[in-house]
Structure formats: C-alpha cells, structure tokens
PDB file of C-alpha atoms in Angstrom:
ATOM      1  CA  MET A   1       0.183  -0.391   0.125  1.00 70.00           C
ATOM      2  CA  GLU A   2       3.131   3.084   0.529  1.00 79.00           C
ATOM      3  CA  ILE A   3       4.091   1.737  -2.099  1.00 79.00           C
ATOM      4  CA  LEU A   4       1.195   2.226  -4.458  1.00 77.00           C
ATOM      5  CA  GLY A   5       0.658   5.638  -2.431  1.00 72.00           C
ATOM      6  CA  SER A   6       4.520   7.013  -3.236  1.00 70.00           C
ATOM      7  CA  LEU A   7       3.823   6.528  -7.155  1.00 68.00           C
ATOM      8  CA  LEU A   8       0.196   7.906  -6.967  1.00 73.00           C
ATOM      9  CA  ILE A   9       1.804  11.412  -6.237  1.00 75.00           C
ATOM     10  CA  LEU A  10       5.279  10.692  -7.839  1.00 65.00           C
ATOM     11  CA  THR A  11       3.339  10.508 -10.861  1.00 69.00           C
ATOM     12  CA  ALA A  12       0.857  13.256  -9.716  1.00 65.00           C
ATOM     13  CA  ALA A  13       4.257  15.393  -9.472  1.00 64.00           C
ATOM     14  CA  MET A  14       5.351  14.200 -12.401  1.00 68.00           C
ATOM     15  CA  ILE A  15       1.566  15.994 -13.966  1.00 70.00           C
ATOM     16  CA  LEU A  16       1.987  18.934 -12.645  1.00 66.00           C
ATOM     17  CA  LEU A  17       4.984  19.980 -14.276  1.00 62.00           C
ATOM     18  CA  SER A  18       5.165  18.628 -17.401  1.00 62.00           C
ATOM     19  CA  PHE A  19       1.984  21.409 -16.948  1.00 60.00           C
ATOM     20  CA  ALA A  20       4.408  23.926 -15.535  1.00 63.00           C
ATOM     21  CA  ALA A  21       7.608  23.269 -18.394  1.00 59.00           C
ATOM     22  CA  VAL A  22       6.610  26.217 -20.279  1.00 60.00           C
ATOM     23  CA  PRO A  23       5.674  28.763 -18.158  1.00 63.00           C
ATOM     24  CA  ILE A  24       9.296  27.705 -16.229  1.00 61.00           C
ATOM     25  CA  TYR A  25      11.388  27.570 -19.001  1.00 60.00           C
ATOM     26  CA  ASN A  26      10.070  30.651 -20.272  1.00 56.00           C
ATOM     27  CA  LEU A  27      11.326  32.144 -16.603  1.00 58.00           C
ATOM     28  CA  PHE A  28      14.521  30.200 -16.725  1.00 57.00           C
ATOM     29  CA  CYS A  29      15.689  31.515 -19.605  1.00 56.00           C
ATOM     30  CA  LYS A  30      14.843  34.962 -19.188  1.00 53.00           C
ATOM     31  CA  LEU A  31      16.837  35.472 -16.580  1.00 51.00           C
ATOM     32  CA  THR A  32      19.231  33.839 -17.365  1.00 47.00           C
ATOM     33  CA  GLY A  33      19.444  34.612 -21.193  1.00 51.00           C
ATOM     34  CA  PHE A  34      19.571  30.806 -22.115  1.00 52.00           C
ATOM     35  CA  ASP A  35      19.117  30.174 -25.363  1.00 49.00           C
ATOM     36  CA  GLY A  36      19.432  33.012 -27.174  1.00 45.00           C
ATOM     37  CA  THR A  37      16.965  34.907 -24.797  1.00 50.00           C
ATOM     38  CA  VAL A  38      17.291  38.661 -25.175  1.00 54.00           C
ATOM     39  CA  LYS A  39      17.263  41.055 -22.677  1.00 52.00           C
ATOM     40  CA  ARG A  40      14.268  43.070 -21.207  1.00 49.00           C
ATOM     41  CA  ALA A  41      14.999  47.215 -21.423  1.00 52.00           C
ATOM     42  CA  GLU A  42      13.148  49.109 -19.084  1.00 51.00           C
ATOM     43  CA  ASN A  43      14.211  52.374 -20.105  1.00 52.00           C
ATOM     44  CA  TYR A  44      16.095  52.969 -23.168  1.00 52.00           C
ATOM     45  CA  TYR A  45      17.594  56.281 -24.640  1.00 51.00           C
ATOM     46  CA  THR A  46      20.905  56.867 -26.270  1.00 58.00           C
ATOM     47  CA  GLU A  47      22.832  59.609 -28.166  1.00 65.00           C
ATOM     48  CA  LYS A  48      24.681  56.544 -29.584  1.00 81.00           C
ATOM     49  CA  ILE A  49      23.736  54.474 -32.815  1.00 86.00           C
ATOM     50  CA  GLY A  50      25.906  52.470 -34.538  1.00 84.00           C
ATOM     51  CA  ASN A  51      27.536  52.899 -37.537  1.00 89.00           C
ATOM     52  CA  LYS A  52      26.490  48.886 -40.188  1.00 93.00           C
ATOM     53  CA  ILE A  53      23.410  47.903 -40.758  1.00 96.00           C
ATOM     54  CA  ILE A  54      22.070  45.212 -39.177  1.00 97.00           C
ATOM     55  CA  ARG A  55      19.202  42.906 -40.819  1.00 98.00           C
ATOM     56  CA  VAL A  56      16.566  40.940 -38.221  1.00 97.00           C
ATOM     57  CA  THR A  57      14.565  38.256 -39.570  1.00 98.00           C
ATOM     58  CA  PHE A  58      11.698  38.036 -38.024  1.00 97.00           C
ATOM     59  CA  ASP A  59      10.058  34.045 -37.078  1.00 96.00           C
ATOM     60  CA  SER A  60       6.841  32.758 -36.220  1.00 96.00           C
ATOM     61  CA  HIS A  61       6.410  29.299 -34.369  1.00 96.00           C
ATOM     62  CA  VAL A  62       2.428  28.068 -32.864  1.00 96.00           C
ATOM     63  CA  ASN A  63       2.574  24.932 -31.373  1.00 95.00           C
ATOM     64  CA  LYS A  64      -0.484  22.395 -32.276  1.00 95.00           C
ATOM     65  CA  ASP A  65      -2.244  22.401 -29.017  1.00 93.00           C
ATOM     66  CA  LEU A  66      -3.182  26.134 -29.876  1.00 95.00           C
ATOM     67  CA  PRO A  67      -5.765  27.115 -32.602  1.00 97.00           C
ATOM     68  CA  TRP A  68      -4.353  30.502 -33.288  1.00 96.00           C
ATOM     69  CA  GLN A  69      -2.964  32.313 -36.955  1.00 97.00           C
ATOM     70  CA  PHE A  70       0.316  34.193 -35.911  1.00 97.00           C
ATOM     71  CA  VAL A  71       3.180  35.848 -38.515  1.00 97.00           C
ATOM     72  CA  PRO A  72       5.547  39.306 -38.247  1.00 97.00           C
ATOM     73  CA  LYS A  73       3.499  41.819 -40.549  1.00 97.00           C
ATOM     74  CA  GLN A  74       7.040  42.270 -41.635  1.00 96.00           C
ATOM     75  CA  ARG A  75       9.297  39.248 -42.304  1.00 96.00           C
ATOM     76  CA  PHE A  76      13.330  41.259 -42.125  1.00 97.00           C
ATOM     77  CA  ILE A  77      14.298  44.757 -41.313  1.00 97.00           C
ATOM     78  CA  ASP A  78      17.102  46.368 -41.592  1.00 97.00           C
ATOM     79  CA  ILE A  79      18.588  49.079 -38.877  1.00 96.00           C
ATOM     80  CA  LYS A  80      21.568  50.490 -37.523  1.00 95.00           C
ATOM     81  CA  PRO A  81      22.736  49.612 -33.624  1.00 95.00           C
ATOM     82  CA  GLY A  82      21.474  52.081 -30.937  1.00 93.00           C
ATOM     83  CA  GLU A  83      18.377  52.563 -32.961  1.00 93.00           C
ATOM     84  CA  ASN A  84      15.140  51.981 -31.097  1.00 92.00           C
ATOM     85  CA  THR A  85      12.732  49.482 -33.506  1.00 94.00           C
ATOM     86  CA  LEU A  86       9.338  49.349 -33.549  1.00 96.00           C
ATOM     87  CA  VAL A  87       7.506  46.762 -35.253  1.00 97.00           C
ATOM     88  CA  PHE A  88       4.501  44.180 -35.026  1.00 97.00           C
ATOM     89  CA  TYR A  89       3.324  40.636 -35.553  1.00 97.00           C
ATOM     90  CA  TYR A  90      -0.242  39.189 -36.358  1.00 97.00           C
ATOM     91  CA  SER A  91      -2.638  36.833 -34.527  1.00 97.00           C
ATOM     92  CA  LYS A  92      -6.050  35.653 -34.443  1.00 97.00           C
ATOM     93  CA  ASN A  93      -7.899  33.140 -32.769  1.00 97.00           C
ATOM     94  CA  LEU A  94      -8.777  30.471 -35.230  1.00 97.00           C
ATOM     95  CA  ASP A  95     -11.308  29.211 -32.640  1.00 96.00           C
ATOM     96  CA  SER A  96     -15.118  29.728 -31.212  1.00 96.00           C
ATOM     97  CA  GLN A  97     -13.558  30.049 -27.509  1.00 95.00           C
ATOM     98  CA  ASP A  98     -11.658  32.672 -26.129  1.00 96.00           C
ATOM     99  CA  ILE A  99      -7.597  30.924 -25.959  1.00 96.00           C
ATOM    100  CA  LYS A 100      -4.584  32.026 -23.901  1.00 96.00           C
ATOM    101  CA  GLY A 101      -1.601  31.605 -24.988  1.00 96.00           C
ATOM    102  CA  MET A 102       2.314  32.544 -23.569  1.00 96.00           C
ATOM    103  CA  ALA A 103       5.508  33.185 -26.612  1.00 95.00           C
ATOM    104  CA  ILE A 104       8.735  32.090 -25.980  1.00 92.00           C
ATOM    105  CA  TYR A 105      11.144  34.293 -27.395  1.00 92.00           C
ATOM    106  CA  ASN A 106      15.217  34.127 -28.772  1.00 91.00           C
ATOM    107  CA  VAL A 107      17.954  35.033 -30.706  1.00 94.00           C
ATOM    108  CA  THR A 108      20.239  33.672 -33.481  1.00 94.00           C
ATOM    109  CA  PRO A 109      22.935  33.153 -33.291  1.00 96.00           C
ATOM    110  CA  LEU A 110      23.219  33.159 -29.652  1.00 93.00           C
ATOM    111  CA  LYS A 111      26.310  35.482 -29.465  1.00 94.00           C
ATOM    112  CA  ALA A 112      23.783  38.638 -30.896  1.00 94.00           C
ATOM    113  CA  SER A 113      21.211  37.792 -27.509  1.00 92.00           C
ATOM    114  CA  LYS A 114      23.376  39.698 -24.524  1.00 91.00           C
ATOM    115  CA  TYR A 115      23.825  42.906 -27.585  1.00 93.00           C
ATOM    116  CA  PHE A 116      19.966  42.325 -27.736  1.00 94.00           C
ATOM    117  CA  TYR A 117      16.675  44.181 -25.917  1.00 92.00           C
ATOM    118  CA  LYS A 118      13.266  44.430 -25.725  1.00 91.00           C
ATOM    119  CA  VAL A 119      11.818  47.711 -24.118  1.00 90.00           C
ATOM    120  CA  HIS A 120       8.089  46.643 -24.795  1.00 90.00           C
ATOM    121  CA  CYS A 121       7.268  42.991 -26.059  1.00 92.00           C
ATOM    122  CA  PHE A 122       3.681  41.545 -26.397  1.00 92.00           C
ATOM    123  CA  CYS A 123       5.729  37.682 -24.812  1.00 91.00           C
ATOM    124  CA  PHE A 124       6.557  39.447 -21.121  1.00 90.00           C
ATOM    125  CA  GLU A 125       3.042  38.987 -20.428  1.00 91.00           C
ATOM    126  CA  GLU A 126      -0.087  36.242 -21.229  1.00 94.00           C
ATOM    127  CA  GLN A 127      -1.926  37.392 -23.861  1.00 95.00           C
ATOM    128  CA  THR A 128      -5.519  36.595 -24.368  1.00 95.00           C
ATOM    129  CA  LEU A 129      -8.030  36.299 -27.284  1.00 95.00           C
ATOM    130  CA  LYS A 130     -10.953  36.196 -27.527  1.00 97.00           C
ATOM    131  CA  ALA A 131     -13.160  33.863 -30.448  1.00 97.00           C
ATOM    132  CA  GLN A 132     -11.309  34.861 -33.660  1.00 97.00           C
ATOM    133  CA  GLU A 133      -9.877  38.257 -32.667  1.00 97.00           C
ATOM    134  CA  GLU A 134      -7.746  39.900 -34.323  1.00 97.00           C
ATOM    135  CA  VAL A 135      -4.689  41.619 -32.610  1.00 97.00           C
ATOM    136  CA  ASP A 136      -1.430  43.177 -33.404  1.00 97.00           C
ATOM    137  CA  MET A 137       1.513  42.553 -31.542  1.00 96.00           C
ATOM    138  CA  PRO A 138       3.754  45.058 -31.419  1.00 96.00           C
ATOM    139  CA  VAL A 139       7.019  44.337 -30.143  1.00 95.00           C
ATOM    140  CA  SER A 140       9.634  47.198 -30.138  1.00 94.00           C
ATOM    141  CA  PHE A 141      13.762  47.051 -29.196  1.00 93.00           C
ATOM    142  CA  PHE A 142      17.041  48.279 -29.614  1.00 94.00           C
ATOM    143  CA  ILE A 143      20.640  46.466 -30.438  1.00 94.00           C
ATOM    144  CA  ASP A 144      23.416  47.333 -28.162  1.00 94.00           C
ATOM    145  CA  PRO A 145      26.096  49.116 -30.265  1.00 94.00           C
ATOM    146  CA  ALA A 146      28.670  47.218 -28.660  1.00 93.00           C
ATOM    147  CA  ILE A 147      27.924  44.311 -30.010  1.00 95.00           C
ATOM    148  CA  GLU A 148      30.668  46.949 -33.950  1.00 95.00           C
ATOM    149  CA  THR A 149      33.585  45.863 -31.261  1.00 94.00           C
ATOM    150  CA  ASP A 150      33.074  42.568 -29.633  1.00 95.00           C
ATOM    151  CA  PRO A 151      35.436  40.893 -31.653  1.00 95.00           C
ATOM    152  CA  ASP A 152      33.104  38.082 -31.752  1.00 94.00           C
ATOM    153  CA  THR A 153      30.392  39.995 -32.494  1.00 94.00           C
ATOM    154  CA  LYS A 154      31.928  43.254 -34.959  1.00 86.00           C
ATOM    155  CA  ASP A 155      32.256  40.717 -38.890  1.00 90.00           C
ATOM    156  CA  LEU A 156      27.703  39.780 -37.010  1.00 94.00           C
ATOM    157  CA  ASN A 157      24.757  41.492 -39.958  1.00 95.00           C
ATOM    158  CA  HIS A 158      22.450  39.102 -39.607  1.00 97.00           C
ATOM    159  CA  ILE A 159      20.179  38.468 -36.793  1.00 97.00           C
ATOM    160  CA  THR A 160      16.689  36.476 -35.819  1.00 97.00           C
ATOM    161  CA  LEU A 161      14.100  36.916 -33.938  1.00 96.00           C
ATOM    162  CA  SER A 162      11.287  34.019 -33.364  1.00 96.00           C
ATOM    163  CA  TYR A 163       9.094  33.835 -31.221  1.00 95.00           C
ATOM    164  CA  SER A 164       6.917  30.574 -30.051  1.00 96.00           C
ATOM    165  CA  PHE A 165       3.185  30.755 -29.045  1.00 94.00           C
ATOM    166  CA  PHE A 166       1.940  27.832 -25.976  1.00 95.00           C
ATOM    167  CA  LYS A 167      -1.905  27.246 -25.059  1.00 95.00           C
ATOM    168  CA  ILE A 168      -1.983  27.922 -21.496  1.00 91.00           C
ATOM    169  CA  GLU A 169      -4.757  26.303 -19.758  1.00 79.00           C
ATOM    170  CA  GLN A 170      -7.831  27.632 -18.375  1.00 65.00           C
TER     171      GLN A 170
END
C-alpha cells in the first residue's frame, strides 16, 4: 500500500510538472539569458547610433495545440545598432472560444543575444484572444552599439528574432 501511495504521488507530481514546464522554462531563459533569450530594457535612451546595418529577420511558430494564426507583419528590417525599432506580429484566434497563449522567444545567433534588448513586447505577459479576434502585437527593441566592437560579433550582420506561442490551460 505504501508503494502504491508513493507511485500515485510521483505520477501526480510528474503531471503537474509537465503542465508547468513551458512557463518555468520561459522564466529560466528570461532570468539567465539561456538559449538566446534577449534582455529586457525598462528604460532606454542613447545618443549613440552604430555605423553598420544589421538585418533583423522575424520568425514565428505556433504549437499544434493552439488554434492561432501568428505571423510577423514584415519578414525583416535593416537597422543600425542603437536605433529603437518597433515592429508588429499579427495574431488571430481561429477557434470559437477565448484562448490564452504565451510566447517564448529567442535570438540567433546566440552570441548576439547579449546585445539584443526588448523595451516592450507582447511576450512579457500572457495573451488572451477572444473567439475569432485579430490583433497586432508590438515589439519594441534595440541592439546595443557595443555589438560592433566585440571581437565575437563585430562582423555579425544578420540576427533572427523568433517566437513560439503555446496554449495556456485555463
């Protein structure tokens, strides 16, 4: 009987952890910068603008359990480091019910992530889309001009910002 109780507790714990895996991983990546996760900038102002042009490409993925359409409104933008940039992603709930989702994001190549800062992003909090609702989701970001002087990134001229949306159980 003691073994059965232990197995039931272990099974329940594993089920709970499987539902918490996405939010826990998201929090871990945001806190540590692991896996290309970018930094969040609460306030941003600089007079320094870099000299080189960097192409930022936008990518999107939706988990199969989330009936949403989610795409960048533009595939790429060419910017100089230090320029604060605003772009949008389009999202639509294809279901007949309201659904909550959460985006996980990263930057590639990984060496660029320490210079990529988000000022505002839909990915900082859960998103709820009503049935058939369509929205534009903003992302405001900049690339630290120090990227031009780092020996590992000074020749870098292309960065990809990628999002994956997951359904949050209610």
